[in-house]
Each structure stands twice: as C-alpha cells, then as structure tokens.
Amino acid sequence: MQKKKTAFMILISLLCSVGIFAGLTAALWNLAGMKIEVQLRGAEDYQLEYGEAYNDPGAKAVLRGESFLKKGFSLPVSVDAAGVKTQKLGTYKVIYTASVLWTSASQSRTVTVVDTTPPEIELRSDPDYFTLPGHAYEE
C-alpha cells in the first residue's frame, strides 16, 4: 500500500512540475514578445496561364522576439497548394503556415489561372480550288 502511495505522489509531483514549467515557459514567451513572421517569396498575386505547371515560389518563416532573438530564428513552412488546378480557370489561395509551440502564423498567395492565349486558326488551302463568282465559299 505504501509503494502505491509513493508512486502516486511521484506522479503528482511530476505532473505539477511539468505544469509549472509549461506555465513559466508560456509566461516568458509572452513577455519576450515572441512572434512568427511568414514572408512570401515572389509576388503576393500570381498569374498563371491555363495548362502551365504551377511552380510555387515558396515562403520563409522567422521566429522573432522583442527582448531576444531579434535577428530571428528560421522555421519550416508548410504549404497547402493542393487546391490550385491549372486545367481550370479561376482564382485559388495557397496557404503558408509556420508554427512552434503554441504560436503559429499564416500568409496566403492568390493564384489566378487565366487563358490569354488566342486560338490558332489554320485554313486549309488548295491551289486548284476557287470559288465561282456569286457562290458561297466552302472550306
């Protein structure tokens, strides 16, 4: 019975220590003014011709603080570009997200798929073919 009480007390002490550590870390995090900045590479608005492959220019994320880490610390960025359909005209959003501990930040890019290429019309010609005066032209 004594062993169970001792194990239970150790578990409670451990959980309290973890909770206190997490609370102190959160307080220091907020006091230090820690923020994540997500910066797009390239333009915020991206125009893509119908059928072209979408090559995402990407983004970078930096963790900065007001009191320390002023120069910043690079973070990995996750990209959600699955919704961009280059075979369908329209406007799509690409979302870039970075997170560390309980802080996260996002930035988005607008991708517009357009069709500005005019169609090419090729007429078949036959040098021996002609249209009689007063008759309709036939291809």
Protein backbone atom coordinates (compact mmCIF):
# COMPACT_ATOMS: atom_id res chain seq x y z
CA MET A 1 0.00 0.00 0.00
CA GLN A 2 2.87 2.37 0.87
CA LYS A 3 4.50 1.76 -2.55
CA LYS A 4 1.28 2.76 -4.35
CA LYS A 5 1.07 5.99 -2.34
CA THR A 6 4.72 6.80 -3.06
CA ALA A 7 4.30 6.12 -6.80
CA PHE A 8 1.13 8.22 -6.84
CA MET A 9 2.89 11.11 -5.06
CA ILE A 10 5.81 10.93 -7.51
CA LEU A 11 3.37 11.02 -10.42
CA ILE A 12 1.52 14.01 -8.96
CA SER A 13 4.83 15.82 -8.32
CA LEU A 14 5.97 15.14 -11.86
CA LEU A 15 2.71 16.39 -13.37
CA CYS A 16 2.83 19.54 -11.21
CA SER A 17 6.44 20.17 -12.25
CA VAL A 18 5.56 19.81 -15.93
CA GLY A 19 2.58 22.14 -15.48
CA ILE A 20 4.66 24.75 -13.67
CA PHE A 21 7.39 24.52 -16.33
CA ALA A 22 4.84 24.92 -19.14
CA GLY A 23 3.22 27.88 -17.39
CA LEU A 24 6.55 29.62 -16.81
CA THR A 25 7.60 28.95 -20.41
CA ALA A 26 4.33 30.43 -21.70
CA ALA A 27 4.72 33.50 -19.47
CA LEU A 28 8.32 34.07 -20.62
CA TRP A 29 7.26 33.50 -24.23
CA ASN A 30 4.61 36.21 -23.97
CA LEU A 31 6.87 38.61 -22.05
CA ALA A 32 9.56 38.21 -24.69
CA GLY A 33 7.02 39.13 -27.38
CA MET A 34 7.70 36.05 -29.50
CA LYS A 35 6.07 36.26 -32.92
CA ILE A 36 6.30 34.33 -36.15
CA GLU A 37 6.63 36.25 -39.40
CA VAL A 38 5.78 34.44 -42.64
CA GLN A 39 7.22 36.22 -45.67
CA LEU A 40 6.29 35.28 -49.23
CA ARG A 41 8.97 34.81 -51.84
CA GLY A 42 7.86 36.47 -55.04
CA ALA A 43 4.61 38.33 -55.61
CA GLU A 44 1.54 38.04 -53.41
CA ASP A 45 -0.64 37.76 -56.53
CA TYR A 46 0.49 35.20 -59.09
CA GLN A 47 -0.98 34.85 -62.57
CA LEU A 48 -0.66 31.54 -64.35
CA GLU A 49 -1.57 30.67 -67.92
CA TYR A 50 -4.11 27.88 -68.38
CA GLY A 51 -2.39 24.49 -68.55
CA GLU A 52 1.02 25.68 -67.30
CA ALA A 53 2.62 23.92 -64.35
CA TYR A 54 2.41 25.83 -61.07
CA ASN A 55 5.90 26.31 -59.62
CA ASP A 56 5.38 27.70 -56.16
CA PRO A 57 7.93 30.43 -55.27
CA GLY A 58 7.60 29.49 -51.58
CA ALA A 59 7.84 31.43 -48.35
CA LYS A 60 10.10 31.70 -45.33
CA ALA A 61 9.22 31.96 -41.66
CA VAL A 62 11.17 33.59 -38.87
CA LEU A 63 10.58 33.47 -35.12
CA ARG A 64 11.43 36.84 -33.55
CA GLY A 65 11.24 38.29 -30.06
CA GLU A 66 11.17 41.81 -28.71
CA SER A 67 13.77 41.08 -26.00
CA PHE A 68 15.78 38.26 -27.54
CA LEU A 69 16.01 36.53 -30.92
CA LYS A 70 15.76 39.95 -32.54
CA LYS A 71 17.56 38.69 -35.64
CA GLY A 72 15.21 35.76 -35.78
CA PHE A 73 15.30 32.01 -35.98
CA SER A 74 14.23 30.24 -39.20
CA LEU A 75 11.25 27.89 -39.04
CA PRO A 76 9.94 25.33 -41.51
CA VAL A 77 6.92 26.39 -43.57
CA SER A 78 4.13 24.06 -44.63
CA VAL A 79 2.46 24.83 -47.95
CA ASP A 80 -1.10 23.99 -48.95
CA ALA A 81 -1.24 24.41 -52.74
CA ALA A 82 -3.35 21.33 -53.41
CA GLY A 83 -6.33 23.42 -54.48
CA VAL A 84 -4.57 25.04 -57.46
CA LYS A 85 -5.96 23.48 -60.63
CA THR A 86 -4.10 24.69 -63.69
CA GLN A 87 -6.60 22.99 -66.00
CA LYS A 88 -9.48 25.09 -64.66
CA LEU A 89 -9.82 28.86 -64.90
CA GLY A 90 -10.28 30.60 -61.58
CA THR A 91 -8.71 32.14 -58.50
CA TYR A 92 -7.07 29.94 -55.87
CA LYS A 93 -5.45 30.52 -52.47
CA VAL A 94 -2.14 28.98 -51.45
CA ILE A 95 -1.68 28.98 -47.66
CA TYR A 96 1.74 29.04 -45.97
CA THR A 97 1.84 28.18 -42.26
CA ALA A 98 4.60 28.08 -39.67
CA SER A 99 4.22 27.12 -36.03
CA VAL A 100 6.28 26.50 -32.93
CA LEU A 101 4.90 25.52 -29.54
CA TRP A 102 1.55 27.32 -29.24
CA THR A 103 2.30 30.14 -31.67
CA SER A 104 1.51 29.97 -35.37
CA ALA A 105 1.23 32.35 -38.30
CA SER A 106 -0.07 32.09 -41.85
CA GLN A 107 0.25 34.01 -45.08
CA SER A 108 -1.56 33.45 -48.35
CA ARG A 109 -0.89 33.93 -52.03
CA THR A 110 -3.58 34.38 -54.67
CA VAL A 111 -3.04 32.31 -57.81
CA THR A 112 -5.21 33.23 -60.80
CA VAL A 113 -5.40 30.80 -63.72
CA VAL A 114 -6.18 32.72 -66.91
CA ASP A 115 -6.41 31.93 -70.62
CA THR A 116 -4.89 34.78 -72.59
CA THR A 117 -3.56 32.72 -75.49
CA PRO A 118 -5.75 33.28 -78.55
CA PRO A 119 -6.72 30.22 -80.58
CA GLU A 120 -4.78 29.49 -83.74
CA ILE A 121 -6.94 29.03 -86.79
CA GLU A 122 -5.36 27.22 -89.69
CA LEU A 123 -7.12 27.38 -93.02
CA ARG A 124 -6.65 24.52 -95.41
CA SER A 125 -5.78 25.73 -98.85
CA ASP A 126 -5.83 24.04 -102.19
CA PRO A 127 -4.19 25.97 -105.01
CA ASP A 128 -6.54 24.34 -107.54
CA TYR A 129 -9.65 25.33 -105.65
CA PHE A 130 -11.54 28.54 -106.31
CA THR A 131 -14.97 29.94 -105.59
CA LEU A 132 -17.18 30.80 -108.51
CA PRO A 133 -18.49 34.36 -108.57
CA GLY A 134 -21.83 34.57 -106.82
CA HIS A 135 -21.39 31.25 -104.98
CA ALA A 136 -20.70 30.73 -101.26
CA TYR A 137 -17.20 29.95 -100.07
CA GLU A 138 -16.76 26.40 -98.79
CA GLU A 139 -13.86 25.24 -96.61
